[in-house]
């Protein structure tokens, strides 16, 4: 019988605790940088499928970072030290990648430079680590790799599709960016810092512009955007009309997702747990949008035939300040949705008992479960942290955001045209 449960190379000396922690910190730093890139670019990019994919990756990156953070704490690297930037070269690579100006360029840099280099660094770590003493890290990285490789498969396919539709100049620019970011990576000594550092050639540099979030939500040419929810939609005043409105309401949650991305991207100085929670919240809202899209597609609806709601993000970017956006979402909307009736439970019961639609029943069941989690985020980050546990103060702040939203919609109506209740169908 083989010793060590079949683990081979058991006599390899491997890496020291300090060397292990430093390599893992660098790998994880790239994950956290990718979160920032993906969050900002999710908002800026109009390509709808890219938005959703980036949101999912933000959540996956957050989990990867969190797991490596916990492991490094076990390797005698405290969380404060772990959260610091380990290399200015890696930071430069992340900062410049955020400034890519098209979906094709972004994906080429992510999936042909940064993520492959990160996977190589992980593979190198696993090959060099002592397999007995560092089995916890090796096991962790083995669990992460399939998710990272799944990202690569999606990214490679998306690049092929975008390249076919892109102009020659855009493809050439993406190729130049690939060379540039490869140079930045080389200047940092690679993801894990073990490669010789190289100079970036002057001719390989790309002139960049500082990244700025848009003030209005972006959608690709298949969509018509609408500040008002359910613009030009008319639902019958019966059970069928309510069910149809519910499917579209779920579908339109891409705009709240962009609002959460805005909160995550622009909020500075919070504990790591805040960014972990808002990464989860962001992905949940995109999943909810996908719930609605899946339900509508199954029923044969043309999802591009009606104006796509973007008003939540527009309000967030243009008028909410400091903690108002997250207060509005978690306290004014999601915490209020816990009341029964109506609330999330009643929506699930309607799909199960009245509409009798199995798919939407499952979707609403999980939507309800997610909203409970989101209400807890509001409790943690708004009520407990900002208002020191004062529910009345938090409620007053939430009500003030509702007043601001109504004023925003009134100004929109007066400047455009009236389209009914801005709160119709929930958020």
Coordinates of N, CA and C in Angstrom, one line a residue, residues 129-292:
X129 N 5.4 23.6 -4.2 CA 5.1 23.4 -2.8 C 5.4 22.0 -2.3
X130 N 5.8 21.9 -1.0 CA 6.0 20.6 -0.4 C 4.6 20.0 -0.2
X131 N 4.3 18.8 -0.8 CA 2.9 18.3 -0.9 C 2.4 17.8 0.4
X132 N 3.2 17.6 1.4 CA 2.7 17.1 2.7 C 2.4 18.4 3.6
X133 N 3.4 19.2 3.8 CA 3.2 20.3 4.7 C 2.2 21.4 4.2
X134 N 2.1 21.5 2.8 CA 1.3 22.6 2.3 C 0.1 22.0 1.6
X135 N -0.3 20.8 1.9 CA -1.5 20.2 1.3 C -2.8 21.1 1.4
X136 N -3.0 21.8 2.6 CA -4.2 22.7 2.6 C -4.2 23.7 1.5
X137 N -3.0 24.3 1.1 CA -3.0 25.3 0.0 C -3.2 24.6 -1.3
X138 N -2.5 23.5 -1.5 CA -2.6 22.8 -2.8 C -4.1 22.4 -3.0
X139 N -4.7 21.9 -2.0 CA -6.1 21.5 -2.1 C -7.0 22.7 -2.4
X140 N -6.8 23.8 -1.8 CA -7.5 25.0 -2.1 C -7.4 25.4 -3.5
X141 N -6.1 25.5 -4.0 CA -5.9 25.9 -5.4 C -6.5 24.9 -6.4
X142 N -6.5 23.6 -6.1 CA -7.1 22.6 -6.9 C -8.6 22.9 -7.1
X143 N -9.2 23.3 -6.0 CA -10.7 23.6 -6.0 C -10.9 24.9 -6.8
X144 N -10.0 25.8 -6.8 CA -10.2 27.1 -7.5 C -10.0 26.9 -9.0
X145 N -9.1 26.0 -9.4 CA -8.7 26.0 -10.8 C -9.8 25.7 -11.8
X146 N -10.8 24.8 -11.5 CA -11.8 24.6 -12.5 C -12.6 25.9 -12.8
X147 N -12.9 26.7 -11.8 CA -13.6 27.9 -11.9 C -12.8 28.9 -12.8
X148 N -11.5 29.0 -12.5 CA -10.6 29.9 -13.3 C -10.6 29.4 -14.7
X149 N -10.5 28.1 -14.9 CA -10.4 27.6 -16.3 C -11.8 27.8 -17.0
X150 N -12.9 27.7 -16.3 CA -14.2 28.0 -16.9 C -14.3 29.4 -17.4
X151 N -13.7 30.3 -16.6 CA -13.6 31.7 -17.0 C -12.9 31.8 -18.4
X152 N -11.7 31.1 -18.4 CA -10.9 31.2 -19.6 C -11.7 30.7 -20.8
X153 N -12.4 29.6 -20.7 CA -13.2 29.0 -21.8 C -14.2 30.1 -22.3
X154 N -14.9 30.7 -21.4 CA -15.9 31.7 -21.8 C -15.2 32.9 -22.5
X155 N -14.1 33.4 -21.9 CA -13.4 34.5 -22.4 C -12.8 34.3 -23.8
X156 N -12.3 33.1 -24.0 CA -11.7 32.7 -25.3 C -12.8 32.7 -26.4
X157 N -14.0 32.2 -26.0 CA -15.1 32.2 -27.0 C -15.6 33.6 -27.2
X158 N -15.7 34.4 -26.2 CA -16.2 35.8 -26.4 C -15.3 36.6 -27.2
X159 N -14.0 36.4 -27.1 CA -13.0 37.1 -27.9 C -13.2 36.7 -29.4
X160 N -13.4 35.5 -29.7 CA -13.6 35.0 -31.0 C -14.8 35.7 -31.6
X161 N -15.9 35.8 -30.9 CA -17.1 36.4 -31.4 C -17.0 37.9 -31.6
X162 N -16.4 38.5 -30.6 CA -16.2 40.0 -30.7 C -15.2 40.3 -31.9
X163 N -14.2 39.5 -32.1 CA -13.2 39.8 -33.1 C -13.9 39.7 -34.5
X164 N -14.8 38.8 -34.7 CA -15.5 38.6 -36.0 C -16.3 39.9 -36.4
X165 N -16.8 40.6 -35.3 CA -17.6 41.8 -35.6 C -16.8 43.1 -35.5
X166 N -15.6 43.0 -35.1 CA -14.8 44.2 -34.8 C -14.2 44.7 -36.1
X167 N -14.0 46.0 -36.2 CA -13.2 46.7 -37.3 C -11.8 46.3 -37.1
X168 N -11.0 46.4 -38.2 CA -9.6 46.0 -38.2 C -8.8 46.9 -37.2
X169 N -9.2 48.2 -37.2 CA -8.5 49.1 -36.2 C -8.7 48.7 -34.8
X170 N -9.8 48.2 -34.5 CA -10.1 47.7 -33.1 C -9.3 46.5 -32.8
X171 N -9.2 45.6 -33.7 CA -8.4 44.4 -33.5 C -6.9 44.7 -33.3
X172 N -6.5 45.7 -34.1 CA -5.1 46.1 -34.0 C -4.8 46.7 -32.7
X173 N -5.7 47.6 -32.2 CA -5.6 48.2 -30.9 C -5.5 47.2 -29.8
X174 N -6.4 46.2 -29.9 CA -6.4 45.1 -28.9 C -5.1 44.4 -28.8
X175 N -4.5 44.1 -30.0 CA -3.2 43.5 -30.1 C -2.1 44.3 -29.5
X176 N -2.2 45.6 -29.7 CA -1.2 46.5 -29.1 C -1.3 46.5 -27.6
X177 N -2.5 46.5 -27.1 CA -2.8 46.5 -25.6 C -2.2 45.2 -25.0
X178 N -2.4 44.1 -25.8 CA -1.9 42.8 -25.3 C -0.4 42.9 -25.1
X179 N 0.3 43.5 -26.0 CA 1.8 43.6 -25.9 C 2.1 44.5 -24.7
X180 N 1.4 45.6 -24.6 CA 1.6 46.6 -23.5 C 1.5 45.9 -22.1
X181 N 0.4 45.3 -21.9 CA 0.1 44.7 -20.6 C 1.1 43.5 -20.3
X182 N 1.4 42.8 -21.4 CA 2.5 41.8 -21.2 C 3.8 42.4 -20.7
X183 N 4.1 43.6 -21.2 CA 5.2 44.3 -20.8 C 5.1 44.7 -19.3
X184 N 4.0 45.2 -18.9 CA 3.7 45.6 -17.5 C 3.9 44.4 -16.6
X185 N 3.4 43.2 -17.1 CA 3.5 42.0 -16.3 C 4.9 41.6 -16.1
X186 N 5.7 41.7 -17.2 CA 7.1 41.4 -17.2 C 7.9 42.4 -16.2
X187 N 7.5 43.6 -16.2 CA 8.1 44.6 -15.3 C 7.9 44.3 -13.9
X188 N 6.8 43.6 -13.6 CA 6.4 43.2 -12.2 C 7.1 41.8 -11.8
X189 N 7.8 41.2 -12.7 CA 8.3 39.9 -12.4 C 7.3 38.8 -12.5
X190 N 6.3 39.0 -13.3 CA 5.2 38.0 -13.4 C 4.2 38.1 -12.2
X191 N 3.2 37.3 -12.3 CA 2.2 37.4 -11.2 C 2.8 37.0 -9.9
X192 N 3.6 35.9 -9.8 CA 4.2 35.5 -8.6 C 5.5 36.1 -8.2
X193 N 6.1 37.0 -9.1 CA 7.3 37.7 -8.8 C 8.6 36.9 -8.9
X194 N 8.5 35.7 -9.5 CA 9.7 34.9 -9.6 C 10.4 35.0 -10.9
X195 N 9.8 35.7 -11.9 CA 10.5 35.9 -13.2 C 11.4 37.1 -13.2
X196 N 12.4 37.1 -14.0 CA 13.3 38.3 -14.1 C 12.5 39.5 -14.5
X197 N 12.7 40.6 -13.9 CA 11.9 41.8 -14.3 C 12.5 42.4 -15.5
X198 N 11.7 42.8 -16.4 CA 12.1 43.4 -17.7 C 11.6 44.8 -17.9
X199 N 12.3 45.6 -18.7 CA 11.9 46.9 -19.0 C 10.8 47.0 -20.1
X200 N 9.9 47.9 -19.9 CA 8.9 48.1 -21.0 C 9.5 48.9 -22.1
X201 N 9.4 48.4 -23.3 CA 9.9 49.2 -24.4 C 9.0 50.4 -24.7
X202 N 9.6 51.5 -25.0 CA 8.9 52.7 -25.3 C 7.8 52.6 -26.4
X203 N 8.2 51.8 -27.4 CA 7.3 51.6 -28.5 C 6.1 50.7 -28.2
X204 N 6.2 50.0 -27.1 CA 5.1 49.1 -26.7 C 4.0 49.8 -25.8
X205 N 4.4 51.0 -25.4 CA 3.4 51.7 -24.5 C 2.2 52.2 -25.2
X206 N 1.1 52.1 -24.6 CA -0.2 52.6 -25.1 C -0.6 53.8 -24.3
X207 N -1.0 54.9 -25.1 CA -1.5 56.1 -24.4 C -2.9 55.8 -23.9
X208 N -3.1 56.0 -22.6 CA -4.4 55.7 -21.9 C -5.0 57.0 -21.4
X209 N -6.3 56.9 -21.1 CA -7.1 57.9 -20.5 C -7.6 57.4 -19.1
X210 N -7.6 58.3 -18.1 CA -8.2 57.8 -16.8 C -9.6 57.3 -16.9
X211 N -9.8 56.2 -16.3 CA -11.1 55.5 -16.3 C -12.2 56.4 -15.6
X212 N -13.3 56.5 -16.2 CA -14.4 57.2 -15.5 C -15.7 56.4 -15.7
X213 N -16.5 56.3 -14.6 CA -17.8 55.7 -14.8 C -18.7 56.5 -15.5
X214 N -19.6 56.0 -16.4 CA -20.6 56.8 -17.1 C -21.6 57.3 -16.1
X215 N -22.3 58.4 -16.5 CA -23.4 58.9 -15.7 C -24.7 58.3 -16.0
X216 N -24.7 57.6 -17.2 CA -25.9 56.9 -17.6 C -25.5 55.4 -17.9
X217 N -26.5 54.5 -17.6 CA -26.3 53.1 -17.9 C -26.1 52.9 -19.4
X218 N -25.3 51.9 -19.8 CA -25.0 51.6 -21.2 C -25.7 50.3 -21.6
X219 N -26.2 50.3 -22.8 CA -26.8 49.1 -23.4 C -26.4 49.1 -24.9
X220 N -26.2 47.9 -25.4 CA -25.8 47.7 -26.8 C -27.0 48.0 -27.7
X221 N -26.7 48.0 -29.0 CA -27.7 48.4 -30.0 C -29.0 47.6 -30.1
X222 N -29.0 46.4 -29.5 CA -30.2 45.6 -29.5 C -31.3 46.2 -28.6
X223 N -30.9 47.0 -27.7 CA -31.8 47.5 -26.7 C -32.2 49.0 -26.9
X224 N -33.3 49.4 -26.4 CA -33.7 50.8 -26.2 C -33.7 51.0 -24.7
X225 N -33.0 52.0 -24.2 CA -32.9 52.2 -22.8 C -34.1 53.1 -22.4
X226 N -34.5 52.9 -21.1 CA -35.6 53.7 -20.5 C -35.3 54.1 -19.1
X227 N -35.4 55.4 -18.7 CA -35.2 55.8 -17.4 C -36.4 55.3 -16.5
X228 N -37.6 55.3 -17.1 CA -38.8 54.9 -16.4 C -38.9 53.4 -16.6
X229 N -39.3 52.7 -15.5 CA -39.5 51.3 -15.6 C -40.8 51.0 -16.3
X230 N -40.8 49.9 -17.1 CA -42.0 49.4 -17.8 C -42.5 50.5 -18.8
X231 N -41.6 51.3 -19.3 CA -42.0 52.3 -20.2 C -42.6 51.7 -21.5
X232 N -43.8 52.2 -21.8 CA -44.5 51.8 -23.0 C -45.1 50.3 -22.9
X233 N -45.0 49.8 -21.7 CA -45.6 48.5 -21.4 C -47.0 48.6 -20.8
X234 N -47.9 47.8 -21.2 CA -49.2 47.9 -20.7 C -49.6 46.5 -20.3
X235 N -49.8 46.3 -19.0 CA -50.1 44.9 -18.4 C -51.6 44.9 -18.1
X236 N -52.2 43.8 -18.4 CA -53.7 43.6 -18.1 C -53.9 43.5 -16.6
X237 N -55.0 44.0 -16.1 CA -55.3 44.1 -14.7 C -55.8 42.7 -14.2
X238 N -55.0 41.7 -14.4 CA -55.5 40.3 -13.9 C -54.2 39.5 -13.6
X239 N -54.4 38.3 -13.3 CA -53.3 37.4 -12.9 C -52.2 37.3 -13.9
X240 N -52.7 37.2 -15.2 CA -51.7 37.1 -16.3 C -50.9 38.3 -16.4
X241 N -51.5 39.5 -16.2 CA -50.8 40.7 -16.3 C -49.8 40.9 -15.2
X242 N -50.2 40.5 -14.0 CA -49.2 40.5 -12.9 C -48.0 39.6 -13.1
X243 N -48.3 38.4 -13.6 CA -47.2 37.4 -13.9 C -46.2 38.0 -14.9
X244 N -46.8 38.5 -16.0 CA -46.0 39.1 -17.0 C -45.1 40.2 -16.5
X245 N -45.7 41.1 -15.7 CA -45.0 42.2 -15.1 C -43.9 41.7 -14.2
X246 N -44.1 40.6 -13.5 CA -43.1 40.0 -12.5 C -41.9 39.5 -13.3
X247 N -42.1 38.9 -14.4 CA -41.0 38.4 -15.2 C -40.2 39.6 -15.7
X248 N -40.8 40.6 -16.2 CA -40.0 41.8 -16.7 C -39.3 42.5 -15.5
X249 N -40.0 42.5 -14.4 CA -39.4 43.2 -13.2 C -38.1 42.4 -12.8
X250 N -38.1 41.1 -12.8 CA -36.9 40.4 -12.6 C -35.8 40.7 -13.7
X251 N -36.2 40.7 -14.9 CA -35.3 40.9 -16.0 C -34.7 42.3 -15.9
X252 N -35.4 43.3 -15.4 CA -34.8 44.6 -15.4 C -33.9 44.9 -14.2
X253 N -33.6 43.8 -13.5 CA -32.7 44.0 -12.3 C -31.2 44.2 -12.7
X254 N -30.9 44.2 -14.0 CA -29.6 44.6 -14.4 C -29.2 46.0 -13.9
X255 N -30.2 46.9 -13.9 CA -30.0 48.3 -13.5 C -29.6 48.4 -12.0
X256 N -30.4 47.7 -11.1 CA -29.9 47.7 -9.7 C -28.5 47.0 -9.6
X257 N -28.3 46.0 -10.4 CA -26.9 45.4 -10.3 C -25.9 46.4 -10.7
X258 N -26.1 47.2 -11.7 CA -25.1 48.2 -12.0 C -25.0 49.2 -10.8
X259 N -26.1 49.5 -10.1 CA -26.0 50.4 -9.0 C -25.2 49.8 -7.9
X260 N -25.3 48.5 -7.6 CA -24.4 47.8 -6.6 C -23.0 47.9 -7.1
X261 N -22.7 47.7 -8.4 CA -21.4 47.7 -8.9 C -20.8 49.1 -8.7
X262 N -21.6 50.2 -8.8 CA -21.2 51.5 -8.6 C -20.8 51.7 -7.1
X263 N -21.6 51.2 -6.2 CA -21.3 51.2 -4.8 C -20.0 50.5 -4.5
X264 N -19.8 49.3 -5.0 CA -18.6 48.6 -4.8 C -17.4 49.3 -5.3
X265 N -17.5 49.8 -6.5 CA -16.4 50.4 -7.2 C -15.9 51.7 -6.5
X266 N -16.9 52.6 -6.1 CA -16.6 53.9 -5.6 C -16.4 54.0 -4.1
X267 N -16.8 53.0 -3.4 CA -16.7 53.1 -1.9 C -15.2 52.8 -1.5
X268 N -14.6 53.6 -0.8 CA -13.2 53.4 -0.4 C -13.1 53.3 1.1
X269 N -12.1 52.5 1.6 CA -11.8 52.5 3.0 C -12.6 51.6 3.9
X270 N -13.5 50.7 3.3 CA -14.3 49.8 4.1 C -13.5 48.6 4.4
X271 N -13.9 47.8 5.4 CA -13.3 46.5 5.7 C -13.5 45.6 4.5
X272 N -12.6 44.6 4.3 CA -12.7 43.6 3.2 C -14.1 43.0 3.2
X273 N -14.7 42.7 4.3 CA -16.0 42.1 4.3 C -17.0 42.9 3.5
X274 N -16.9 44.2 3.5 CA -17.9 45.0 2.7 C -17.8 44.7 1.2
X275 N -16.6 44.6 0.7 CA -16.4 44.3 -0.7 C -16.8 42.8 -1.0
X276 N -16.6 42.0 -0.1 CA -17.0 40.6 -0.3 C -18.6 40.5 -0.3
X277 N -19.2 41.3 0.6 CA -20.7 41.3 0.6 C -21.3 41.9 -0.7
X278 N -20.7 43.1 -1.1 CA -21.2 43.8 -2.3 C -20.9 43.0 -3.6
X279 N -19.8 42.2 -3.6 CA -19.6 41.3 -4.7 C -20.7 40.3 -4.8
X280 N -21.0 39.7 -3.7 CA -22.1 38.7 -3.7 C -23.4 39.4 -4.1
X281 N -23.7 40.6 -3.6 CA -24.9 41.3 -3.9 C -25.0 41.6 -5.4
X282 N -23.9 42.1 -5.9 CA -23.9 42.4 -7.4 C -24.2 41.1 -8.2
X283 N -23.6 40.0 -7.9 CA -23.8 38.8 -8.6 C -25.3 38.3 -8.5
X284 N -25.8 38.5 -7.3 CA -27.2 38.1 -7.0 C -28.2 38.9 -7.9
X285 N -27.9 40.2 -8.0 CA -28.8 41.1 -8.8 C -28.7 40.7 -10.3
X286 N -27.6 40.3 -10.8 CA -27.4 39.9 -12.2 C -28.1 38.5 -12.3
X287 N -28.0 37.6 -11.4 CA -28.7 36.4 -11.4 C -30.2 36.6 -11.5
X288 N -30.7 37.5 -10.7 CA -32.1 37.8 -10.7 C -32.5 38.3 -12.1
X289 N -31.7 39.1 -12.7 CA -32.0 39.6 -14.1 C -32.0 38.4 -15.0
X290 N -31.1 37.5 -14.8 CA -31.1 36.3 -15.7 C -32.3 35.4 -15.4
X291 N -32.8 35.4 -14.1 CA -34.1 34.7 -13.8 C -35.2 35.2 -14.8
X292 N -35.3 36.5 -14.8 CA -36.4 37.1 -15.6 C -36.2 36.8 -17.1

